[in-house]
Amino acid sequence: MKNILVTGGLGYIGAHTVVELFNNGYKPIIIDNLSNTNIEVLNRLEQICEHSFSFYNEDVCNTDALTNILKTEAIHGIIHFAAFKAVGESVQAPIKYYKNNIGGMTSLLEAMQNQGINNLVFSSSCTVYGEPDHSPVNELAPIKRANSPYGRTKQMGEDILMDCQGLNTVALRYFNPIGAHASALIGELPIGVPNNLMPFITQTAAGIRPSLTVFGNDYNTKDGTCIRDYIHVVDLAKAHVKALQFIAQNPNNHFEVFNIGTGNGYTVLEIIKAFETVNQIQLPYQIGNRRAGDVEKVWADAQKAETQLGWKAELGLNEMVQSAWQWQLQLKA
Ligand code: WQD
């Protein structure tokens, strides 16, 4: 299984996964409609890998285009990242999210059916757990109503895969990806005001934002701020290689989910402190109101991925906050 179509392959997680696929002997073919990234990422990928990748500026909702690409490139497996992913935006624009995230998934599955391709890794999310009863949360935890249309598109995505017989699929439930490739040539590239914590921290440290607002410090946690399982994006990317290997080694598998997290939970204030200490920077922040839809605490039990995928996060918080800052500094340059 060499030729792998990476939808959303110029996005934050997609680009880092293209590097790891290439490093492991796969031939990644990239499709991206550039709605949430920049074509410069392709140049950076070619710089990192010293290889020119096949790239298609197409929308996954265009089933005919997808079908042709699957045929032309003799695709054997797909990693499906292409989706909108801003929790807050999805609350404001639910139809946009259902049209793109669900429409894109069904379009891809139709194209796969057209070409007799069954192997798929799906980019899912810990948001499928909603507010879990306790953490660490494992894959057997009840799926609760997600706190946002974004989370519901991930829940529906998994349901659609379970309903489609004949597929060989793995859904990876990401926790909170942060950090950047060691080269600082690729990283998180939010367009406009960042939704996520880490890009807001790095833009504040870079003087692009005057200060960071911590969304609430009255939660039932050690310092009152929310807890998340932050994972280095390179560790997350490597999990996709392991997922492809799992699919190849389990041809009769239909659908399997794995939590991809470190198993460690950190509060917002702990992340700020780590960023300041590792990068020797003072970060201006103030405490604000809670953000609607936020989960109080969630972190992963990732033992299933360790035992069945042979994957475990290797990079720690220091590498995460240092690489995030090095990427921001490169952006400023
Ligand atoms: C983290 C914490 C905020 C910004 C993300 C992705 C989602 C999914 C899960 C993959 C929260 C706090 C944030 C700020 C803050 N990933 N915060 N000030 O909400 O956990 O969701 O991970 O599918 O796609 O969005 O991540 O980084 O937005 O927030 O205090 O300016 O940081 O309240 O507690 P979240 P986040």
XYZ file of C-alpha atoms and ligand atoms in Angstrom:
369
model
C 0.000 0.000 0.000
C 2.198 2.827 -1.242
C 0.053 5.442 -3.019
C -1.892 7.286 -0.314
C -4.290 10.144 -1.047
C -4.090 12.773 1.716
C -7.171 15.013 1.625
C -6.487 18.361 3.299
C -2.814 17.459 2.905
C -1.627 21.078 3.055
C -3.342 21.672 6.384
C -1.652 21.679 9.792
C -1.942 17.962 10.619
C -2.111 16.907 6.966
C 1.233 18.477 6.073
C 3.012 16.912 9.049
C 1.493 13.546 8.074
C 2.747 13.897 4.472
C 6.295 14.182 5.890
C 5.912 11.056 8.029
C 4.341 9.092 5.151
C 7.256 10.027 2.893
C 9.768 9.140 5.631
C 8.165 5.691 5.866
C 8.311 4.852 2.161
C 4.773 5.804 1.141
C 3.899 7.966 -1.878
C 1.548 10.672 -0.537
C -0.652 12.387 -3.141
C -2.122 15.655 -1.853
C -5.552 17.133 -2.504
C -6.461 20.453 -0.907
C -8.856 23.267 -1.907
C -6.632 25.818 -0.120
C -9.666 27.171 1.797
C -7.778 27.090 5.099
C -4.100 26.949 4.121
C -1.550 28.340 1.687
C 0.139 26.856 -1.392
C 3.488 27.836 0.177
C 3.069 24.787 2.439
C 3.629 22.586 -0.643
C 6.955 24.297 -1.293
C 7.930 23.798 2.353
C 7.047 20.092 2.161
C 9.208 19.723 -0.933
C 12.013 21.527 0.885
C 11.762 19.236 3.935
C 11.502 15.979 1.921
C 13.588 17.037 -1.110
C 10.819 15.530 -3.220
C 8.078 17.015 -5.419
C 4.620 15.754 -4.501
C 1.596 15.332 -6.775
C -0.833 18.060 -5.721
C -4.455 18.623 -6.784
C -6.177 21.927 -5.982
C -9.612 20.321 -5.707
C -12.544 20.181 -3.295
C -13.391 16.778 -1.813
C -17.067 17.597 -2.467
C -16.289 17.255 -6.208
C -16.891 13.508 -6.538
C -15.976 13.304 -10.228
C -12.628 15.027 -9.661
C -11.957 12.726 -6.701
C -12.845 9.621 -8.721
C -10.446 10.637 -11.487
C -7.614 11.269 -9.013
C -8.141 7.895 -7.340
C -7.914 6.247 -10.762
C -5.064 8.288 -12.239
C -2.840 7.948 -9.165
C -3.636 4.246 -8.529
C -4.545 5.138 -4.944
C -4.536 2.252 -2.490
C -5.513 4.062 0.701
C -6.781 7.441 1.849
C -6.183 9.626 4.894
C -9.113 12.042 5.157
C -8.296 15.337 6.911
C -10.225 17.792 4.715
C -12.856 19.412 6.969
C -13.582 22.654 8.776
C -12.521 22.421 12.417
C -13.210 25.601 14.379
C -15.551 24.690 17.224
C -16.789 28.259 17.770
C -17.301 28.950 14.047
C -19.341 25.755 13.693
C -21.827 27.082 16.273
C -22.254 30.252 14.183
C -22.376 28.468 10.778
C -23.717 24.912 11.241
C -24.917 24.471 7.629
C -21.436 25.343 6.300
C -19.985 22.654 8.586
C -22.507 19.922 7.749
C -22.287 20.685 4.012
C -18.492 20.575 3.956
C -17.636 17.969 6.573
C -20.446 15.484 5.919
C -20.747 16.303 2.199
C -17.023 15.868 1.780
C -17.058 12.519 3.571
C -19.937 11.094 1.496
C -18.377 12.414 -1.717
C -15.092 10.674 -0.848
C -16.848 7.400 0.014
C -18.743 7.513 -3.295
C -15.509 8.057 -5.217
C -13.868 5.190 -3.286
C -16.834 2.955 -4.162
C -16.497 3.979 -7.813
C -12.875 2.825 -7.771
C -13.198 -0.197 -5.459
C -10.935 1.340 -2.780
C -11.663 0.296 0.819
C -8.777 1.557 2.967
C -9.416 4.781 4.891
C -7.997 6.584 7.932
C -10.463 9.161 9.251
C -9.514 12.270 11.190
C -11.865 12.111 14.172
C -11.728 13.925 17.473
C -11.977 13.630 21.231
C -14.890 16.038 20.889
C -17.018 12.944 20.181
C -16.907 12.276 23.944
C -18.547 15.602 24.803
C -17.898 16.206 28.518
C -16.735 12.709 29.561
C -17.855 11.364 32.950
C -14.191 11.030 33.894
C -10.688 11.248 32.461
C -8.571 9.574 31.273
C -11.210 8.655 28.726
C -10.937 5.422 26.735
C -12.576 4.345 23.471
C -15.363 2.528 25.336
C -16.550 5.734 26.979
C -20.103 6.662 26.007
C -20.454 8.957 23.010
C -22.349 11.939 24.355
C -24.013 14.693 22.363
C -21.074 16.797 21.208
C -20.929 20.404 22.379
C -20.808 21.802 18.815
C -21.832 21.108 15.226
C -18.126 20.511 14.546
C -18.050 17.710 17.102
C -21.305 16.314 15.727
C -19.799 16.127 12.219
C -17.055 13.932 13.683
C -19.588 11.714 15.467
C -21.605 11.411 12.239
C -18.441 10.708 10.259
C -17.707 7.703 12.455
C -21.341 6.502 12.178
C -21.211 6.781 8.375
C -18.042 4.660 8.266
C -19.618 2.025 10.538
C -22.653 1.883 8.220
C -20.629 1.449 5.004
C -19.988 -2.295 4.666
C -16.885 -3.508 2.864
C -14.643 -0.693 4.086
C -11.432 -1.194 6.055
C -11.278 1.941 8.200
C -9.576 3.410 11.256
C -10.819 6.538 13.029
C -8.178 8.407 15.038
C -9.680 10.515 17.844
C -7.239 13.391 18.163
C -6.824 15.267 21.407
C -5.187 18.696 21.212
C -2.432 18.898 18.582
C 0.155 21.675 19.104
C 3.755 22.339 18.114
C 5.516 22.184 14.763
C 8.045 20.257 12.685
C 11.639 20.582 13.958
C 12.624 22.443 10.756
C 10.149 25.248 11.647
C 9.182 25.165 7.941
C 5.643 23.899 8.625
C 3.328 24.508 11.573
C -0.088 25.757 12.587
C -1.185 28.545 10.222
C -4.453 29.985 11.517
C -6.127 32.377 9.106
C -7.431 35.449 10.938
C -7.849 35.497 14.718
C -6.799 32.096 16.113
C -9.474 29.948 17.766
C -7.009 27.601 19.454
C -4.894 28.252 22.515
C -1.376 27.676 21.206
C -1.466 29.929 18.123
C -3.029 32.633 20.282
C -0.169 32.229 22.770
C 2.537 32.393 20.082
C 0.922 35.394 18.339
C 0.663 37.185 21.702
C 4.320 36.409 22.446
C 5.189 37.732 18.969
C 3.333 40.993 19.661
C 0.690 40.310 17.006
C -2.017 40.135 19.735
C -1.855 42.529 22.707
C -2.676 39.810 25.242
C -4.203 36.379 25.741
C -7.565 35.901 27.440
C -7.843 32.775 29.565
C -11.439 31.627 29.126
C -12.438 31.102 32.752
C -10.614 30.133 35.940
C -13.615 28.928 37.939
C -13.632 25.328 36.732
C -13.297 22.392 39.104
C -9.579 21.859 38.360
C -6.316 22.399 40.258
C -6.008 26.049 39.179
C -9.535 26.660 37.914
C -8.644 26.544 34.200
C -9.638 23.818 31.730
C -7.581 20.666 31.257
C -6.676 19.219 27.838
C -4.395 16.480 26.502
C -1.924 18.416 24.350
C -0.034 16.243 21.872
C 2.879 17.152 19.573
C 1.639 17.299 15.981
C 4.588 15.133 14.839
C 3.544 12.368 17.254
C 0.014 12.705 15.927
C 1.268 12.490 12.324
C 3.190 9.287 13.109
C -0.020 7.688 14.396
C -1.425 7.878 10.842
C 1.450 5.763 9.489
C 0.731 3.201 12.196
C -2.978 3.290 11.282
C -2.173 2.460 7.627
C 0.000 -0.433 8.794
C -2.857 -1.652 11.041
C -5.223 -1.603 8.054
C -2.742 -3.531 5.888
C -2.215 -6.122 8.650
C -5.949 -6.500 9.389
C -7.632 -6.775 5.959
C -10.875 -8.048 7.502
C -11.114 -5.159 9.982
C -14.161 -2.999 9.198
C -13.981 -0.066 11.618
C -11.674 0.610 14.577
C -11.247 3.733 16.712
C -8.157 4.835 18.613
C -7.531 7.716 21.015
C -4.419 9.615 19.947
C -3.282 11.549 22.996
C -0.398 11.509 25.477
C -2.432 10.443 28.515
C -1.366 13.639 30.322
C -3.714 16.526 31.070
C -2.469 20.098 31.479
C -4.412 23.203 32.502
C -4.347 26.389 30.442
C -2.222 28.108 33.095
C 0.250 25.189 33.056
C 0.603 25.561 29.282
C 1.216 29.292 29.657
C 3.804 28.637 32.384
C 5.592 26.003 30.304
C 5.671 28.320 27.287
C 7.110 31.174 29.374
C 9.714 29.000 31.095
C 10.955 27.055 28.063
C 11.058 30.078 25.773
C 12.108 32.591 28.436
C 9.237 34.913 27.559
C 6.730 36.803 29.730
C 3.222 36.310 28.325
C 0.637 39.051 28.937
C -2.727 37.450 29.780
C -5.877 38.144 31.697
C -8.681 35.967 33.005
C -11.947 36.348 31.077
C -15.320 34.657 30.971
C -15.803 31.006 30.118
C -16.132 30.173 26.381
C -19.417 28.567 25.349
C -19.027 24.899 24.432
C -15.798 24.367 26.344
C -15.356 21.018 28.043
C -13.996 21.324 31.610
C -11.497 18.500 31.489
C -10.595 15.738 29.034
C -7.462 13.701 28.544
C -6.790 10.378 26.857
C -6.334 6.800 27.877
C -4.181 5.889 24.844
C -3.350 2.315 25.853
C -5.337 0.800 22.953
C -3.199 2.681 20.404
C -0.072 1.525 22.214
C -1.034 -2.147 22.262
C -2.852 -2.431 18.917
C -1.154 0.229 16.772
C 2.251 0.041 18.403
C 2.073 3.830 18.766
C 2.867 5.990 21.784
C 3.517 9.727 22.050
C 7.233 10.393 22.428
C 7.574 14.195 22.547
C 6.935 16.116 25.757
C 5.458 19.495 26.642
C 8.821 21.263 26.378
C 9.271 20.174 22.740
C 5.682 21.182 22.017
C 5.934 24.755 23.319
C 9.490 25.244 22.003
C 8.663 24.075 18.455
C 5.487 26.185 18.437
C 7.542 29.267 19.263
C 10.310 28.483 16.744
C 7.618 28.163 14.053
C 6.089 31.526 15.043
C 9.526 33.171 14.951
C 10.118 31.777 11.459
C 6.731 33.194 10.387
C 7.711 36.665 11.604
C 11.013 36.526 9.765
C -8.004 24.704 24.615
C -8.211 25.382 25.961
C -9.953 27.025 25.973
C -8.025 29.952 23.380
C -9.508 21.753 19.937
C -9.833 21.886 18.491
C -10.811 20.851 18.049
C -10.422 19.488 18.546
C -10.162 19.472 20.040
C -9.367 18.134 16.906
C -9.685 25.574 26.283
C -8.603 27.657 26.260
C -8.289 28.805 24.108
C -7.841 31.189 24.056
C -8.179 30.077 26.150
N -9.258 19.019 17.886
N -8.353 28.877 25.473
N -7.924 31.197 25.428
O -11.411 23.808 22.396
O -9.999 21.861 23.218
O -10.595 22.146 20.739
O -9.144 20.448 20.286
O -10.357 17.698 16.438
O -10.804 20.876 16.636
O -10.394 23.156 18.294
O -8.914 23.643 21.889
O -7.108 25.303 21.794
O -9.498 26.085 21.375
O -8.802 25.424 23.668
O -8.245 30.107 27.403
O -7.604 32.273 23.450
O -7.645 26.688 25.901
O -10.949 27.596 26.824
O -9.850 25.375 27.681
P -10.298 22.869 22.161
P -8.568 25.189 22.102
